[in-house]
PDB file of N, CA and C in Angstrom:
ATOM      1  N   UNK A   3       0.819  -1.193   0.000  1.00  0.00           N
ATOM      2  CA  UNK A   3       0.000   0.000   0.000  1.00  0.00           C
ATOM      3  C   UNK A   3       0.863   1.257   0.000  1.00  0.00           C
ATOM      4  N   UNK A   4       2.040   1.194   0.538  1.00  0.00           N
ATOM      5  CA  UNK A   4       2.838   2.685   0.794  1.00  0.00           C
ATOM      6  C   UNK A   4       3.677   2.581  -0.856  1.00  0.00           C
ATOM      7  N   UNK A   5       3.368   1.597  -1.034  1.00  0.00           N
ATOM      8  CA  UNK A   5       4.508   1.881  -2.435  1.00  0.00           C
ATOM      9  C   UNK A   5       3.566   2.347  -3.835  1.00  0.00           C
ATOM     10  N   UNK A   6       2.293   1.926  -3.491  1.00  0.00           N
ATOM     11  CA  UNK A   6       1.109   2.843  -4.162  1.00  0.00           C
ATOM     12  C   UNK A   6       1.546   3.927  -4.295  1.00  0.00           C
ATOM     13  N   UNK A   7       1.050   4.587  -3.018  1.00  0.00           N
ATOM     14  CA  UNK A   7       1.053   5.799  -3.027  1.00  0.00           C
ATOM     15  C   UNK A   7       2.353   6.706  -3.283  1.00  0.00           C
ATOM     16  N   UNK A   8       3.110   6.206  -3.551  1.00  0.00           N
ATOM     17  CA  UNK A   8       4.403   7.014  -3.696  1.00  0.00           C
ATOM     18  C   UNK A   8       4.197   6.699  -4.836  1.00  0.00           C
ATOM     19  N   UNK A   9       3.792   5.906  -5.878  1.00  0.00           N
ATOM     20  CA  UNK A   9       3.659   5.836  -7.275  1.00  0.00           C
ATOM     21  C   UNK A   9       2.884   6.991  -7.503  1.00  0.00           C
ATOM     22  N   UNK A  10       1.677   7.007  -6.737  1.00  0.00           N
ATOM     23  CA  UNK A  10       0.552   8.347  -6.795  1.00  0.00           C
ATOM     24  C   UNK A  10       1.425   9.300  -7.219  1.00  0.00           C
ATOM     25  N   UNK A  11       2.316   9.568  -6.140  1.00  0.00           N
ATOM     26  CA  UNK A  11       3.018  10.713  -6.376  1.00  0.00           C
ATOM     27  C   UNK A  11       3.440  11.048  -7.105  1.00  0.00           C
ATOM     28  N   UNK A  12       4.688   9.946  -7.357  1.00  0.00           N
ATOM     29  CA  UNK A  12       5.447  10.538  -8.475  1.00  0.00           C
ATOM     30  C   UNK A  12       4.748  10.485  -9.914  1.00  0.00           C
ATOM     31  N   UNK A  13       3.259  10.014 -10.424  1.00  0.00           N
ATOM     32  CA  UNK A  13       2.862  10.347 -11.469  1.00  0.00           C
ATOM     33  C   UNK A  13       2.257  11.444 -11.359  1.00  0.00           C
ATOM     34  N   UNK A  14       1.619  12.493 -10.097  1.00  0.00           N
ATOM     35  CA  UNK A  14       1.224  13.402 -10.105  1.00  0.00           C
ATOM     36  C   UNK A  14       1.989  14.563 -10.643  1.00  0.00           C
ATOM     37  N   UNK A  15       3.432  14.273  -9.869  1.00  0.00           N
ATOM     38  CA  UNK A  15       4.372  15.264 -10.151  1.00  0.00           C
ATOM     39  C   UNK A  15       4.484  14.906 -11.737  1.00  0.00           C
ATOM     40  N   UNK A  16       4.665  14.258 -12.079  1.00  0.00           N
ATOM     41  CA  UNK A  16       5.086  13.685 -13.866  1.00  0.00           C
ATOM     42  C   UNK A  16       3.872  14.407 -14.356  1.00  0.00           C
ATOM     43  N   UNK A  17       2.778  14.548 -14.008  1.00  0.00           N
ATOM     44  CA  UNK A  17       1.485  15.548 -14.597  1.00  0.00           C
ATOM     45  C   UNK A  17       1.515  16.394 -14.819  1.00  0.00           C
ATOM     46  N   UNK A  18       1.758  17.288 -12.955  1.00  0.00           N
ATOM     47  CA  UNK A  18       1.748  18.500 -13.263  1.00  0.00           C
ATOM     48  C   UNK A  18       3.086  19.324 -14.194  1.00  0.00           C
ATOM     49  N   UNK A  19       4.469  18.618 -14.329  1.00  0.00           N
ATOM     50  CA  UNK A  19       5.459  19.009 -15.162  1.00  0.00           C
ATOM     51  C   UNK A  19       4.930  19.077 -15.907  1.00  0.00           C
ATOM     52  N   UNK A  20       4.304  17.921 -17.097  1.00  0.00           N
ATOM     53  CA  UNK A  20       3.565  18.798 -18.597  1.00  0.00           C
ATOM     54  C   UNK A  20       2.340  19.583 -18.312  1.00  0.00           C
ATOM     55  N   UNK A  21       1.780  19.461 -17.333  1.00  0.00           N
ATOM     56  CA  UNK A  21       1.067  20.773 -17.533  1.00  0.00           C
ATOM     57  C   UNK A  21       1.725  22.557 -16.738  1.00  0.00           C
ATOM     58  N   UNK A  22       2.794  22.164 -16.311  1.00  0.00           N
ATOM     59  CA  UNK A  22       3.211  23.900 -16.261  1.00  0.00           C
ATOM     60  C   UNK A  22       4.261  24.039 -17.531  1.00  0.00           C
ATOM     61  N   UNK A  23       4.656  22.843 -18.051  1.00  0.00           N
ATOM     62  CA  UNK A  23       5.169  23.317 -19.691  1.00  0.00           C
ATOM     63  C   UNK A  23       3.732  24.079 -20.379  1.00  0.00           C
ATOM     64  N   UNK A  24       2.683  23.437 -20.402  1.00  0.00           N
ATOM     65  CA  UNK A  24       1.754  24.027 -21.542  1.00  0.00           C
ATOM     66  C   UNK A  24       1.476  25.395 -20.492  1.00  0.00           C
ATOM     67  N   UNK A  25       1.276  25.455 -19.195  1.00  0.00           N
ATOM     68  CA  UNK A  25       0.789  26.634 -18.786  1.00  0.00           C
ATOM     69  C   UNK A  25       1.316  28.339 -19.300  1.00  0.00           C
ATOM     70  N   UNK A  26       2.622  27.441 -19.167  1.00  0.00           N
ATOM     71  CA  UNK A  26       4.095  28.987 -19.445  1.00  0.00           C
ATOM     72  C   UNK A  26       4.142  28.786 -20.878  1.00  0.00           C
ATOM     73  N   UNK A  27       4.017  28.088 -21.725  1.00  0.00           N
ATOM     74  CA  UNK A  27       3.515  28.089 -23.310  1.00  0.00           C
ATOM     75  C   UNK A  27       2.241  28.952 -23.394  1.00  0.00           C
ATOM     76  N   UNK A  28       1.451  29.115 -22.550  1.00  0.00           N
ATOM     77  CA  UNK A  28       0.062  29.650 -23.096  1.00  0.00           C
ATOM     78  C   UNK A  28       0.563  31.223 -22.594  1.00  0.00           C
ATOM     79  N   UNK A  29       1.455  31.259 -21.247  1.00  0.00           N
ATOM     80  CA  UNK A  29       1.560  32.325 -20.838  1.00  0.00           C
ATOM     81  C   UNK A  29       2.466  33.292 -21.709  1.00  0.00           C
ATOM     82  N   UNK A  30       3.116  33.190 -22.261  1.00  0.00           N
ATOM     83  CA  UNK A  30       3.746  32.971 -23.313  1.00  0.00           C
ATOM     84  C   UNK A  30       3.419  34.024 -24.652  1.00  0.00           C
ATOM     85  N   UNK A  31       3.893  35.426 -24.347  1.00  0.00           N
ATOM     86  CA  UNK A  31       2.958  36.086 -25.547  1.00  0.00           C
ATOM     87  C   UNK A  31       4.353  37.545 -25.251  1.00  0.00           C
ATOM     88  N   UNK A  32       4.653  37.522 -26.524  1.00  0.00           N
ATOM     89  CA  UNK A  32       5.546  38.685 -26.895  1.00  0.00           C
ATOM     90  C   UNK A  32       5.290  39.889 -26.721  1.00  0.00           C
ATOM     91  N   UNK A  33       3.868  40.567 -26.581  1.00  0.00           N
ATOM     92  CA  UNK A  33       3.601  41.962 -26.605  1.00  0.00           C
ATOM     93  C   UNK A  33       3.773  42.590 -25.275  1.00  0.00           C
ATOM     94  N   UNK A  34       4.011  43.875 -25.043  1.00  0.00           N
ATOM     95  CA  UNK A  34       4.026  44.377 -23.808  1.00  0.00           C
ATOM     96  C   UNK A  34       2.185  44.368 -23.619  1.00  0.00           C
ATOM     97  N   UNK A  35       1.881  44.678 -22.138  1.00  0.00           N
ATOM     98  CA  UNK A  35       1.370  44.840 -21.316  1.00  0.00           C
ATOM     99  C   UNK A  35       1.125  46.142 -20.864  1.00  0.00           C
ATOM    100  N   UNK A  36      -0.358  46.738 -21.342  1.00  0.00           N
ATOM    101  CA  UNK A  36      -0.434  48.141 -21.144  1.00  0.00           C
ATOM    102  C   UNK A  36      -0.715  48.605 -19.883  1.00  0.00           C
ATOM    103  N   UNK A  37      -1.659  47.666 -19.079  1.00  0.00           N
ATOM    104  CA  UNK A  37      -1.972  47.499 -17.655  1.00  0.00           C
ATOM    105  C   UNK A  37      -0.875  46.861 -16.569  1.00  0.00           C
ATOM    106  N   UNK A  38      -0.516  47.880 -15.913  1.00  0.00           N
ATOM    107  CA  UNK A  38       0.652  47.097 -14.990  1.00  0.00           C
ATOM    108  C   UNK A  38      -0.307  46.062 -13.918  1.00  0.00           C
ATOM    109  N   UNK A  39      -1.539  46.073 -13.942  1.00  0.00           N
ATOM    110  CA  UNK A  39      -2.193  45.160 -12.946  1.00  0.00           C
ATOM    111  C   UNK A  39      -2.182  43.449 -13.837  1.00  0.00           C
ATOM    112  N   UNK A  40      -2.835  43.457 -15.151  1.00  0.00           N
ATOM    113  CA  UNK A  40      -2.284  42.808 -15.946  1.00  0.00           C
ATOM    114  C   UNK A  40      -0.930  41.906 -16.003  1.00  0.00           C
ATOM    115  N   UNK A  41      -0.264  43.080 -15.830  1.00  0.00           N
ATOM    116  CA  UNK A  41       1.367  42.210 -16.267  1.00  0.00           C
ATOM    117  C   UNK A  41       1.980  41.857 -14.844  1.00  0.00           C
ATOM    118  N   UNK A  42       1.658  41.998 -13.703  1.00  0.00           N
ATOM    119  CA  UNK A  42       1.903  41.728 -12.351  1.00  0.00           C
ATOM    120  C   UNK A  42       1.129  40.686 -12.130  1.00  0.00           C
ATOM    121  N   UNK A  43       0.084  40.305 -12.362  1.00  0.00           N
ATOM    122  CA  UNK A  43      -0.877  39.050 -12.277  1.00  0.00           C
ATOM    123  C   UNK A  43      -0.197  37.725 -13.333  1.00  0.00           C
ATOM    124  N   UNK A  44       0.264  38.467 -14.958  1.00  0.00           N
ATOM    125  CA  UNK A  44       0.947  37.375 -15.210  1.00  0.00           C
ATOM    126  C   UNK A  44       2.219  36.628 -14.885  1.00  0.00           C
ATOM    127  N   UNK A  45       3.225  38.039 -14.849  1.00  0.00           N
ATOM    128  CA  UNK A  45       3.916  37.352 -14.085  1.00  0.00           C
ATOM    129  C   UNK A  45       3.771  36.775 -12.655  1.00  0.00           C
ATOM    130  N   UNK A  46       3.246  36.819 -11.735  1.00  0.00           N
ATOM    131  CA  UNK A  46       2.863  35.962 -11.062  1.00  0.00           C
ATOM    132  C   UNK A  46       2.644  34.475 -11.159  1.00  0.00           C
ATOM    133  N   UNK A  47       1.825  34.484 -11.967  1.00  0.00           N
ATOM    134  CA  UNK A  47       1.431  33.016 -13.058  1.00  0.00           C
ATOM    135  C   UNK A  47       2.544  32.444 -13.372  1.00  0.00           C
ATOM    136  N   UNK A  48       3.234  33.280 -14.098  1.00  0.00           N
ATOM    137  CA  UNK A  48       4.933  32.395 -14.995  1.00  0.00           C
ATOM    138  C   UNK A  48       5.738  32.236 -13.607  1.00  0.00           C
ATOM    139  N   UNK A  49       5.517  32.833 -12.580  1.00  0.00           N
ATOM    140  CA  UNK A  49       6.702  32.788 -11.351  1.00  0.00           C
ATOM    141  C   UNK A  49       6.453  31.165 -10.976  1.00  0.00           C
ATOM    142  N   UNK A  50       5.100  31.465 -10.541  1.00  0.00           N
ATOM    143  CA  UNK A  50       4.064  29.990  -9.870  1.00  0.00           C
ATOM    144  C   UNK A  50       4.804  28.937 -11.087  1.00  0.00           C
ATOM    145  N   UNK A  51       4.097  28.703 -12.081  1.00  0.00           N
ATOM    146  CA  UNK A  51       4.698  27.842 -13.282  1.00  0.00           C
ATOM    147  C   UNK A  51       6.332  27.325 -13.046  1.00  0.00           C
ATOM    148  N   UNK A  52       7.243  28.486 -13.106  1.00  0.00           N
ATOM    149  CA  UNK A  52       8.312  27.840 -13.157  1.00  0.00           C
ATOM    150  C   UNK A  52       8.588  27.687 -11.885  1.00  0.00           C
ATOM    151  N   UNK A  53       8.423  27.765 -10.669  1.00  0.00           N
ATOM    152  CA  UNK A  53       9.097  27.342  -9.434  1.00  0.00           C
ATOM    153  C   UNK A  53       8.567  25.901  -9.266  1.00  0.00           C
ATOM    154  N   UNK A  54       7.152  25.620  -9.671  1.00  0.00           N
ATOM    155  CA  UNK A  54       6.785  24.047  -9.765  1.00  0.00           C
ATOM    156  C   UNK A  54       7.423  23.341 -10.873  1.00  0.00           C
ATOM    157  N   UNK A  55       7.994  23.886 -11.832  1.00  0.00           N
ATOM    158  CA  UNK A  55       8.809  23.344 -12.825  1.00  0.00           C
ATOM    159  C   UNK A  55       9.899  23.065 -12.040  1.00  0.00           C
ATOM    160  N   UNK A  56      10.377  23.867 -11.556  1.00  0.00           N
ATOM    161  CA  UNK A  56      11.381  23.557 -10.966  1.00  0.00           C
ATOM    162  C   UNK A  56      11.333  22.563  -9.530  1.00  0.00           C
ATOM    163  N   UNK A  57      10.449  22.385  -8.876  1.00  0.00           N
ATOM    164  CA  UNK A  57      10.252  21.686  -7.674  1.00  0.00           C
ATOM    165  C   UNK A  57      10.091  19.918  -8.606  1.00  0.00           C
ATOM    166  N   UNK A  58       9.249  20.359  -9.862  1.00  0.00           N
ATOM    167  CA  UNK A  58       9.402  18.468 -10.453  1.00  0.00           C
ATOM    168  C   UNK A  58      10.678  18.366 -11.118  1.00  0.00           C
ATOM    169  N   UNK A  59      11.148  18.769 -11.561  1.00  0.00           N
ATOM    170  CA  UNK A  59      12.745  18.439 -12.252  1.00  0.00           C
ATOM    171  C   UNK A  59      13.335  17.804 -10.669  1.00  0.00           C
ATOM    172  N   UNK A  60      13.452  18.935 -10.133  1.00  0.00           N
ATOM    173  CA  UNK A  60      14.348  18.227  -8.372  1.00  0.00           C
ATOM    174  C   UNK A  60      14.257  16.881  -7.791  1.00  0.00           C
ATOM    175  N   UNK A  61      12.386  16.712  -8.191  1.00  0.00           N
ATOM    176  CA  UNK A  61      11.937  15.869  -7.176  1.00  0.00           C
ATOM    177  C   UNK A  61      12.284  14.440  -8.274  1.00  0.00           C
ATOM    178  N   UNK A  62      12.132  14.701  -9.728  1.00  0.00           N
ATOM    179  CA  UNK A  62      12.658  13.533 -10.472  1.00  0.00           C
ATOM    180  C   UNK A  62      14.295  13.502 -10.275  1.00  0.00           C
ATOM    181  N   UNK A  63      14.865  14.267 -10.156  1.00  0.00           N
ATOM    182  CA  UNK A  63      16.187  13.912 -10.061  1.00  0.00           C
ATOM    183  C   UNK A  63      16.861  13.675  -8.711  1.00  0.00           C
ATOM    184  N   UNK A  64      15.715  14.163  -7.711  1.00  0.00           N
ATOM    185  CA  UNK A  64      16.072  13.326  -6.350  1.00  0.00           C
ATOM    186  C   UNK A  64      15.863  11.693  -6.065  1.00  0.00           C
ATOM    187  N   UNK A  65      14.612  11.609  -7.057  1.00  0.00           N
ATOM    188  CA  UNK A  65      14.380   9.926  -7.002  1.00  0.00           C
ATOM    189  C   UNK A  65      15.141   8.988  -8.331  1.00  0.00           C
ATOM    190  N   UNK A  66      16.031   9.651  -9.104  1.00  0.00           N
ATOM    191  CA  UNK A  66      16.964   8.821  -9.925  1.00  0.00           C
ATOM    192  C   UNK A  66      18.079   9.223  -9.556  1.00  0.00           C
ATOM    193  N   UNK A  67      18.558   9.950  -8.682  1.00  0.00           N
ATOM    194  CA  UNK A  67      20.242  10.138  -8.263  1.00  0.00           C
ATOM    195  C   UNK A  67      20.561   8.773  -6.965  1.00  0.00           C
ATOM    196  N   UNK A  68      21.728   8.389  -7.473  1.00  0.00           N
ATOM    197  CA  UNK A  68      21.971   7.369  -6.304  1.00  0.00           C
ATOM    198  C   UNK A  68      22.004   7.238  -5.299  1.00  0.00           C
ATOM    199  N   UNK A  69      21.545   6.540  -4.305  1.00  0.00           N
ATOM    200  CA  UNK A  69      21.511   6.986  -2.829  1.00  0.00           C
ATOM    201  C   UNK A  69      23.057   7.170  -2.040  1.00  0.00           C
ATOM    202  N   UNK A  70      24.024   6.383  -2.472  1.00  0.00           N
ATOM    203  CA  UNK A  70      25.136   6.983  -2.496  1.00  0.00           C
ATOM    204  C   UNK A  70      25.536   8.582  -2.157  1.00  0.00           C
ATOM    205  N   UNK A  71      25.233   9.581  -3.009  1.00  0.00           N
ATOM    206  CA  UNK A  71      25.398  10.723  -3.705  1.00  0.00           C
ATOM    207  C   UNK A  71      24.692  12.031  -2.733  1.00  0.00           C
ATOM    208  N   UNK A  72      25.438  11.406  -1.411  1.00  0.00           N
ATOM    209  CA  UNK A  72      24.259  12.121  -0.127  1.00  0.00           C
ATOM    210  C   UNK A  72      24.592  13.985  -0.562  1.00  0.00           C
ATOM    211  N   UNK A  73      25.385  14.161  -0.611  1.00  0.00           N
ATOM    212  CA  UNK A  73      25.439  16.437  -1.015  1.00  0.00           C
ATOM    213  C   UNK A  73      24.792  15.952  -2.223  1.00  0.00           C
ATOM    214  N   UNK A  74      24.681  15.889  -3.237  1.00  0.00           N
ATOM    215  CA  UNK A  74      23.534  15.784  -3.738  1.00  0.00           C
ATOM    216  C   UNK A  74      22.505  15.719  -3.966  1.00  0.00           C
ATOM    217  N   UNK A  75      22.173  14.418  -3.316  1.00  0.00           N
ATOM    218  CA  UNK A  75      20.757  14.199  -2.605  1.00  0.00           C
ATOM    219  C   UNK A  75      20.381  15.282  -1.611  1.00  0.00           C
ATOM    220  N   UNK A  76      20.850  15.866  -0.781  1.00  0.00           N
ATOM    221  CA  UNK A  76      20.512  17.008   0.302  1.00  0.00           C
ATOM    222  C   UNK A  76      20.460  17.995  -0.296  1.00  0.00           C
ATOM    223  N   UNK A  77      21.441  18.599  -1.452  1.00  0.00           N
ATOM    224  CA  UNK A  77      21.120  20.037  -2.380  1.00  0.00           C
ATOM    225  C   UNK A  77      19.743  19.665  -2.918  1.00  0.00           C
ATOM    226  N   UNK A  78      19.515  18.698  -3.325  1.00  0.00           N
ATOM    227  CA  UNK A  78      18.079  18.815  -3.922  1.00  0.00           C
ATOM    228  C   UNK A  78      16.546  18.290  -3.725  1.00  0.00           C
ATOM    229  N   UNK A  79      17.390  17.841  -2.754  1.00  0.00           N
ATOM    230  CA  UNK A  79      16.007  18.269  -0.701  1.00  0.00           C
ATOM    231  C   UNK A  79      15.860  19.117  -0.947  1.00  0.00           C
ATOM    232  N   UNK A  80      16.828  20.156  -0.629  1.00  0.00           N
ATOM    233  CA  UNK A  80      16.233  21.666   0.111  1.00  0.00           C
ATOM    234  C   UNK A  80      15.984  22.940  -1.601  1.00  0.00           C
ATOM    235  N   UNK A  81      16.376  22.147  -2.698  1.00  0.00           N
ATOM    236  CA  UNK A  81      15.717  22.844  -3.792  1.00  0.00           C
ATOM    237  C   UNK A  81      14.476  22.923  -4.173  1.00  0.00           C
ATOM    238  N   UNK A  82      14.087  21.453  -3.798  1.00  0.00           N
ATOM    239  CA  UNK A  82      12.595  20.919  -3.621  1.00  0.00           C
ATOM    240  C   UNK A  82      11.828  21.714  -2.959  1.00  0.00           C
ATOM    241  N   UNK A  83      12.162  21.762  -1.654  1.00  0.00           N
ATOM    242  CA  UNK A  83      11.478  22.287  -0.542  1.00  0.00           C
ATOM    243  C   UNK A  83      11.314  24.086  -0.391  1.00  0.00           C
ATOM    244  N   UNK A  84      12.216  24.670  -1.452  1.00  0.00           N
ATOM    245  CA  UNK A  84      12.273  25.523  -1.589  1.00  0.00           C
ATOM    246  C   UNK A  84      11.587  26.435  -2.782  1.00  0.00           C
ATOM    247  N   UNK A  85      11.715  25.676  -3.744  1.00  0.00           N
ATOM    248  CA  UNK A  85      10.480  25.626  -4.467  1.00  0.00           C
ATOM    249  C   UNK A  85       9.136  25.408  -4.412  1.00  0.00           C
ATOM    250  N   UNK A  86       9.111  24.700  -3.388  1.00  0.00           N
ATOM    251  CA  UNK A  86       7.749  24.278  -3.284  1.00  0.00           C
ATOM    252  C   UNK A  86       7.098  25.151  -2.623  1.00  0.00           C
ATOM    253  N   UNK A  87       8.250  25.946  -1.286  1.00  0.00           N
ATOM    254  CA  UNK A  87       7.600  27.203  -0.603  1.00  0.00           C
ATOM    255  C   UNK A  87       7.114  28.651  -1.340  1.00  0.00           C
ATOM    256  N   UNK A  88       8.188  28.699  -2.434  1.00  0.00           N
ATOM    257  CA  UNK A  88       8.032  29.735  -3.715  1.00  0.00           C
ATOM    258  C   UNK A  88       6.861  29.820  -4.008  1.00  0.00           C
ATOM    259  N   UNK A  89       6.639  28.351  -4.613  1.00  0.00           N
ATOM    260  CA  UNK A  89       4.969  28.405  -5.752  1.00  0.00           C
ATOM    261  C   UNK A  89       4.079  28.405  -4.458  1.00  0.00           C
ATOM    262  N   UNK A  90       4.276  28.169  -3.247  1.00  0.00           N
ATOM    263  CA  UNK A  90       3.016  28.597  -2.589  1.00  0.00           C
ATOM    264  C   UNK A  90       2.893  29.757  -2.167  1.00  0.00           C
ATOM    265  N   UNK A  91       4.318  30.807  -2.056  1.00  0.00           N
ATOM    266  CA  UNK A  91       3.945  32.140  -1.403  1.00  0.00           C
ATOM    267  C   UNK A  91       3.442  33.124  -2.883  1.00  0.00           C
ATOM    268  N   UNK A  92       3.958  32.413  -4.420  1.00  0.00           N
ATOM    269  CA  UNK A  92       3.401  32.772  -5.145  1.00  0.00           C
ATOM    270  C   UNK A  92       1.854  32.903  -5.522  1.00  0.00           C
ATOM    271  N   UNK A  93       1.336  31.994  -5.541  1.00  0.00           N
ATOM    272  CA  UNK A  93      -0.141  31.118  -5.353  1.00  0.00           C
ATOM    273  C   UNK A  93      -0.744  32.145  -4.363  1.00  0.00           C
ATOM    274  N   UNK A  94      -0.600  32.556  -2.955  1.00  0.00           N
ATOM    275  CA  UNK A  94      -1.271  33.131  -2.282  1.00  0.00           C
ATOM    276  C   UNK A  94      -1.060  34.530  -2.601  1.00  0.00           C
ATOM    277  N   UNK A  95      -0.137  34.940  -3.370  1.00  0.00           N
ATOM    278  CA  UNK A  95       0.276  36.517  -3.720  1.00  0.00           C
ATOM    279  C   UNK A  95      -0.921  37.017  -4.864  1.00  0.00           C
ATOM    280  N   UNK A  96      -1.420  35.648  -5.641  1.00  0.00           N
ATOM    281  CA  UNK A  96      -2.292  36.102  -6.543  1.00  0.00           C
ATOM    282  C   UNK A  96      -3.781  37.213  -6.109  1.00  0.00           C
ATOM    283  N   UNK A  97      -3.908  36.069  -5.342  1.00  0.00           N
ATOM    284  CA  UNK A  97      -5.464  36.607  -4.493  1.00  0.00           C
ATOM    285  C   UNK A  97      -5.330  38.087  -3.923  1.00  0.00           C
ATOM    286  N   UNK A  98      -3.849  38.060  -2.943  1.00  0.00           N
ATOM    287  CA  UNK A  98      -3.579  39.135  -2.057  1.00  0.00           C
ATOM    288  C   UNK A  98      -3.647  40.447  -3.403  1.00  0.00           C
ATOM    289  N   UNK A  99      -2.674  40.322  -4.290  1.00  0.00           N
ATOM    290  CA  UNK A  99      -2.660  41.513  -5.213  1.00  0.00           C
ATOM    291  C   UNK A  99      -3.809  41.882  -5.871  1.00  0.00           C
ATOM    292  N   UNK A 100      -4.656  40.992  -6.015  1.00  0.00           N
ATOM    293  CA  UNK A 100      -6.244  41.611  -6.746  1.00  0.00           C
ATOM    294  C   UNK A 100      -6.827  42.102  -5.599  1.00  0.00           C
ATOM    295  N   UNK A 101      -6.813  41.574  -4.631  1.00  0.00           N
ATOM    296  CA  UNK A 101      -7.796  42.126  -3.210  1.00  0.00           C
ATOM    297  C   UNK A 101      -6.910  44.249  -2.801  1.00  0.00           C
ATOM    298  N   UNK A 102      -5.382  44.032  -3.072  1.00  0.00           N
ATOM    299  CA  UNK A 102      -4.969  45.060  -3.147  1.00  0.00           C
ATOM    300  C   UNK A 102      -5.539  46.546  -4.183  1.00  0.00           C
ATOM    301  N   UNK A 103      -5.359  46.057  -5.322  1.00  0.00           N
ATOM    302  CA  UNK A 103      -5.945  46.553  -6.779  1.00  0.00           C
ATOM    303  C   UNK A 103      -7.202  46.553  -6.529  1.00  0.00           C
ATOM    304  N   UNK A 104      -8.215  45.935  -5.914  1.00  0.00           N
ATOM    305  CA  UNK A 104      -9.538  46.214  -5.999  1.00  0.00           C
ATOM    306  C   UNK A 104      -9.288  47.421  -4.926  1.00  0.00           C
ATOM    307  N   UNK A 105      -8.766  47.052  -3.899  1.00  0.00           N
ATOM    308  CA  UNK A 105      -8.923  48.399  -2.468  1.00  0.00           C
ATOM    309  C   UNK A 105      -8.713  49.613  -3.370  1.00  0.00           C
ATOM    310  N   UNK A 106      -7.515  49.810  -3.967  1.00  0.00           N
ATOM    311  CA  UNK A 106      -7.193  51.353  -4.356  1.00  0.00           C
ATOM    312  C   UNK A 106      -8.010  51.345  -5.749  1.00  0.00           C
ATOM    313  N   UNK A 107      -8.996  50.840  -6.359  1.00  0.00           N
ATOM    314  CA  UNK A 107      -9.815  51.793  -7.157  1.00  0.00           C
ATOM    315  C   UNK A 107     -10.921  52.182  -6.345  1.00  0.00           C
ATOM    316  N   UNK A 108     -11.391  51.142  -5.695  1.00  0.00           N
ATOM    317  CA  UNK A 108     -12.537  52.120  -4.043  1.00  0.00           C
ATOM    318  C   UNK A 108     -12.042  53.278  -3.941  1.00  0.00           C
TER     319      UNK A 108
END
């Protein structure tokens, strides 16, 4: 049963990697941004995107690096874990900055 669920996992993470490739593909648009509320919300989005890009690259290359290879393995513990804190203080920055932007047109 525990080896389930760690399969869970690691196909979740294998998910969400192609889907923050297509996310930052969609995000993904050459023109400037006439609204700075606009272009602060997207980037936000591309921040979120690539720090979970970056938290599944880690977390696949923490579970194919040899167990041997302990500074290794520990640099990319705490890349993981650090990423993972990113896309969540990102994630909650979304909400906070529209709730901001709504206050100052009141």
């Amino acid at each position: 049963m525990h080896s389930l669920n760690i399969f869970c996992h690691e196909f979740v993470v294998a998910v969400s990697f192609v889907a923050c490739i297509i996310g930052l593909l969609l995000l993904w648009d050459g023109q400037q941004q006439t609204n700075d509320v606009e272009e602060t919300e997207r980037i936000l989005f591309r921040m979120s995107f690539s720090y979970w890009l970056v938290y599944c690259v880690a977390f696949g290359l923490e579970k194919t690096v040899l167990p041997n290879w302990e500074c290794v393995l520990m640099t990319l513990k705490i890349t993981t874990a650090l990423s993972y804190f990113l896309t969540f203080s990102c994630i909650v920055s979304l909400p906070l900055h529209k709730f901001a932007v709504h206050r100052v047109e009141e």
